[in-house]
Amino acid sequence: MFLRIVLLAVAVGAFPGGYLDENKFEVTRGCLQLNANIGFNVDHPYYRMGQFRNVEINNGTTKMRMGVLGDRNAYIRLTSTNRPYYSTLIHEIVISHSIACETFLQRYVRTAVDKFNSHLAFKKINTMGWMSFYAPLMFTVEITGTGRVRVTRDNEQLPFIDETDSTISTNYIGFVNWATNESTIFFVDCPLNK
């Protein structure tokens, strides 16, 4: 019996960081979870930004921490109304779009639930490997009253999105995936890292 315990201890010690790894989901403690699986061109709910307990709104600046889980195609929509159709401007923070895994801020007008025009995408960056089903990608979004949008990963100093668009609104927020056969999990209203 003693030999079995010693062998088990040696076997566990031989795999540092292997099977007995830290819980990657601890970073979502205190967050709300929202599962998106209805697709990009489907009517989905928008939430009033002021209803969240951890969103900081100070002197015209909105700051919120959130995360995404899935292999790609997470869309965070910002708009002035809870029904942003028929000529309402929508901004999206796009995380790992399509197989190319491009991340960027974009703006457009949605003329119906499934139609849009006047599309403008800001600078795109490659974020291949950032999203995963095994560990949430956590980040903080900060939007100033002048429309500066900064999105920064947890434990990093420099934002991966840093764009300015004075037409952006932070009244309402929505969370969307790309297609009905994909699933993206959003962790929202997370406690801000101080």
Coordinates of C-alpha atoms in Angstrom, one line a residue:
M1 CA 0.0 0.0 0.0
F2 CA 2.8 2.4 0.9
L3 CA 4.5 1.7 -2.4
R4 CA 1.3 2.6 -4.3
I5 CA 1.0 5.9 -2.5
V6 CA 4.7 6.8 -3.2
L7 CA 4.2 5.9 -6.9
L8 CA 1.1 8.0 -7.1
A9 CA 2.9 11.0 -5.5
V10 CA 5.8 10.5 -8.0
A11 CA 3.4 10.3 -10.9
V12 CA 1.6 13.4 -10.0
G13 CA 4.9 15.3 -9.4
A14 CA 6.1 14.2 -12.9
F15 CA 3.4 16.3 -14.6
P16 CA 3.8 19.8 -13.3
G17 CA 1.1 22.0 -14.8
G18 CA -0.4 18.9 -16.5
Y19 CA -3.5 17.2 -15.4
L20 CA -3.8 19.1 -12.1
D21 CA -3.9 22.6 -13.5
E22 CA -5.4 25.7 -12.0
N23 CA -9.1 26.5 -12.6
K24 CA -9.1 28.8 -15.6
F25 CA -12.7 29.9 -14.7
E26 CA -11.8 31.5 -11.4
V27 CA -11.5 34.8 -13.4
T28 CA -15.3 34.8 -13.9
R29 CA -16.1 34.9 -10.2
G30 CA -18.8 37.5 -9.6
C31 CA -19.8 37.6 -13.3
L32 CA -23.2 36.9 -14.9
Q33 CA -23.3 34.3 -17.6
L34 CA -25.1 34.8 -20.9
N35 CA -25.2 32.0 -23.6
A36 CA -25.6 33.3 -27.2
N37 CA -26.5 30.8 -29.8
I38 CA -29.2 32.4 -32.0
G39 CA -27.1 34.0 -34.6
F40 CA -26.0 37.4 -35.9
N41 CA -29.1 38.4 -37.9
V42 CA -31.7 37.4 -35.3
D43 CA -33.6 39.7 -32.9
H44 CA -31.9 39.4 -29.5
P45 CA -32.2 41.3 -26.2
Y46 CA -30.4 44.6 -25.4
Y47 CA -29.7 45.5 -21.8
R48 CA -29.7 49.0 -20.3
M49 CA -26.2 49.7 -19.2
G50 CA -27.2 51.3 -16.0
Q51 CA -28.9 48.1 -14.7
F52 CA -25.6 46.3 -14.2
R53 CA -24.1 46.4 -10.7
N54 CA -20.4 46.4 -11.7
V55 CA -20.4 48.8 -14.6
E56 CA -18.7 52.0 -13.6
I57 CA -20.2 55.2 -15.1
N58 CA -18.2 58.3 -14.1
N59 CA -18.0 61.7 -15.7
G60 CA -19.2 60.4 -19.1
T61 CA -16.8 57.4 -19.1
T62 CA -18.3 53.9 -19.0
K63 CA -16.0 51.0 -17.8
M64 CA -17.0 47.4 -17.7
R65 CA -15.2 44.1 -17.4
M66 CA -16.4 41.0 -19.3
G67 CA -15.2 37.8 -21.0
V68 CA -16.0 35.4 -23.8
L69 CA -15.8 31.6 -24.1
G70 CA -15.9 29.8 -27.5
D71 CA -13.7 29.3 -30.5
R72 CA -14.5 32.6 -32.3
N73 CA -17.2 35.1 -33.3
A74 CA -18.2 37.1 -30.2
Y75 CA -20.0 40.4 -30.9
I76 CA -20.7 43.0 -28.2
R77 CA -23.2 45.6 -29.5
L78 CA -23.6 49.1 -28.2
T79 CA -26.5 51.3 -29.1
S80 CA -28.7 54.2 -28.0
T81 CA -32.0 52.1 -27.7
N82 CA -33.2 48.7 -26.8
R83 CA -34.7 48.3 -30.3
P84 CA -31.9 49.4 -32.6
Y85 CA -33.6 48.7 -35.9
Y86 CA -34.8 50.9 -38.8
S87 CA -31.9 53.4 -39.0
T88 CA -30.4 53.2 -35.5
L89 CA -26.6 53.3 -35.4
I90 CA -24.9 50.2 -33.9
H91 CA -21.3 49.8 -32.8
E92 CA -19.8 46.3 -32.3
I93 CA -16.7 45.2 -30.6
V94 CA -15.9 42.1 -32.6
I95 CA -13.7 39.5 -31.0
S96 CA -12.1 36.8 -33.3
H97 CA -14.4 37.1 -36.3
S98 CA -14.4 34.1 -38.7
I99 CA -11.6 31.7 -39.3
A100 CA -9.2 34.6 -39.8
C101 CA -9.9 35.6 -36.1
E102 CA -9.9 39.3 -36.7
T103 CA -10.7 41.6 -33.8
F104 CA -11.9 45.2 -34.4
L105 CA -14.5 47.9 -33.7
Q106 CA -17.2 48.5 -36.4
R107 CA -20.1 50.7 -36.9
Y108 CA -23.2 50.4 -39.1
V109 CA -27.0 51.1 -39.4
R110 CA -29.3 48.2 -39.1
T111 CA -32.3 48.8 -41.3
A112 CA -34.1 45.7 -40.1
V113 CA -33.3 42.8 -37.8
D114 CA -31.5 41.0 -40.6
K115 CA -30.3 43.9 -42.8
F116 CA -27.7 46.6 -42.4
N117 CA -25.8 49.2 -44.4
S118 CA -23.3 52.1 -44.0
H119 CA -20.8 49.7 -42.7
L120 CA -17.4 51.0 -41.3
A121 CA -14.8 48.7 -39.8
F122 CA -11.9 50.2 -37.9
K123 CA -8.4 48.8 -37.8
K124 CA -8.4 45.0 -37.6
I125 CA -5.9 42.9 -35.7
N126 CA -5.3 39.1 -35.7
T127 CA -6.2 37.4 -32.4
M128 CA -5.8 33.8 -33.5
G129 CA -5.8 31.6 -30.4
W130 CA -7.2 34.1 -28.0
M131 CA -10.6 32.6 -27.8
S132 CA -11.1 29.0 -26.5
F133 CA -13.7 26.6 -25.1
Y134 CA -11.3 25.8 -22.2
A135 CA -10.5 29.2 -20.8
P136 CA -12.4 32.5 -20.9
L137 CA -10.8 35.5 -22.6
M138 CA -11.3 38.3 -20.0
F139 CA -11.0 42.0 -20.8
T140 CA -12.1 45.5 -19.8
V141 CA -13.9 47.9 -22.1
E142 CA -13.6 51.6 -21.4
I143 CA -15.6 54.2 -23.5
T144 CA -15.1 57.9 -22.8
G145 CA -17.6 60.7 -23.4
T146 CA -15.7 61.7 -26.5
G147 CA -16.1 58.2 -28.0
R148 CA -12.6 56.7 -27.3
V149 CA -13.0 53.0 -27.1
R150 CA -10.2 51.0 -25.4
V151 CA -10.4 47.2 -24.9
T152 CA -7.7 45.7 -22.7
R153 CA -7.0 42.1 -21.8
D154 CA -6.8 41.2 -18.1
N155 CA -3.2 41.5 -16.8
E156 CA -2.1 43.7 -19.8
Q157 CA -1.5 47.4 -19.9
L158 CA -1.9 48.2 -23.5
P159 CA -5.4 47.9 -25.2
F160 CA -5.8 45.7 -28.2
I161 CA -8.5 48.0 -29.5
D162 CA -8.0 51.8 -29.2
E163 CA -10.3 53.7 -31.5
T164 CA -12.3 56.9 -31.3
D165 CA -15.8 57.4 -32.8
S166 CA -17.8 60.3 -31.3
T167 CA -21.1 58.7 -32.5
I168 CA -20.9 55.7 -30.1
S169 CA -23.6 55.2 -27.4
T170 CA -23.3 53.2 -24.2
N171 CA -27.0 53.3 -23.3
Y172 CA -27.7 49.7 -24.2
I173 CA -25.6 46.6 -24.8
G174 CA -26.3 43.3 -26.5
F175 CA -24.3 40.1 -26.9
V176 CA -24.4 38.0 -30.2
N177 CA -22.7 35.1 -31.8
W178 CA -22.4 34.5 -35.6
A179 CA -24.4 31.4 -36.5
T180 CA -27.0 29.2 -34.9
N181 CA -24.7 26.2 -35.0
E182 CA -22.1 28.1 -32.9
S183 CA -22.2 28.9 -29.3
T184 CA -20.5 31.7 -27.5
I185 CA -20.7 32.2 -23.8
F186 CA -20.4 35.8 -22.5
F187 CA -19.4 36.6 -18.9
V188 CA -20.8 40.1 -18.2
D189 CA -21.1 42.5 -15.4
C190 CA -17.8 41.2 -13.9
P191 CA -16.2 42.9 -11.0
L192 CA -13.6 45.5 -12.2
N193 CA -10.0 44.8 -11.4
K194 CA -8.8 47.6 -9.2

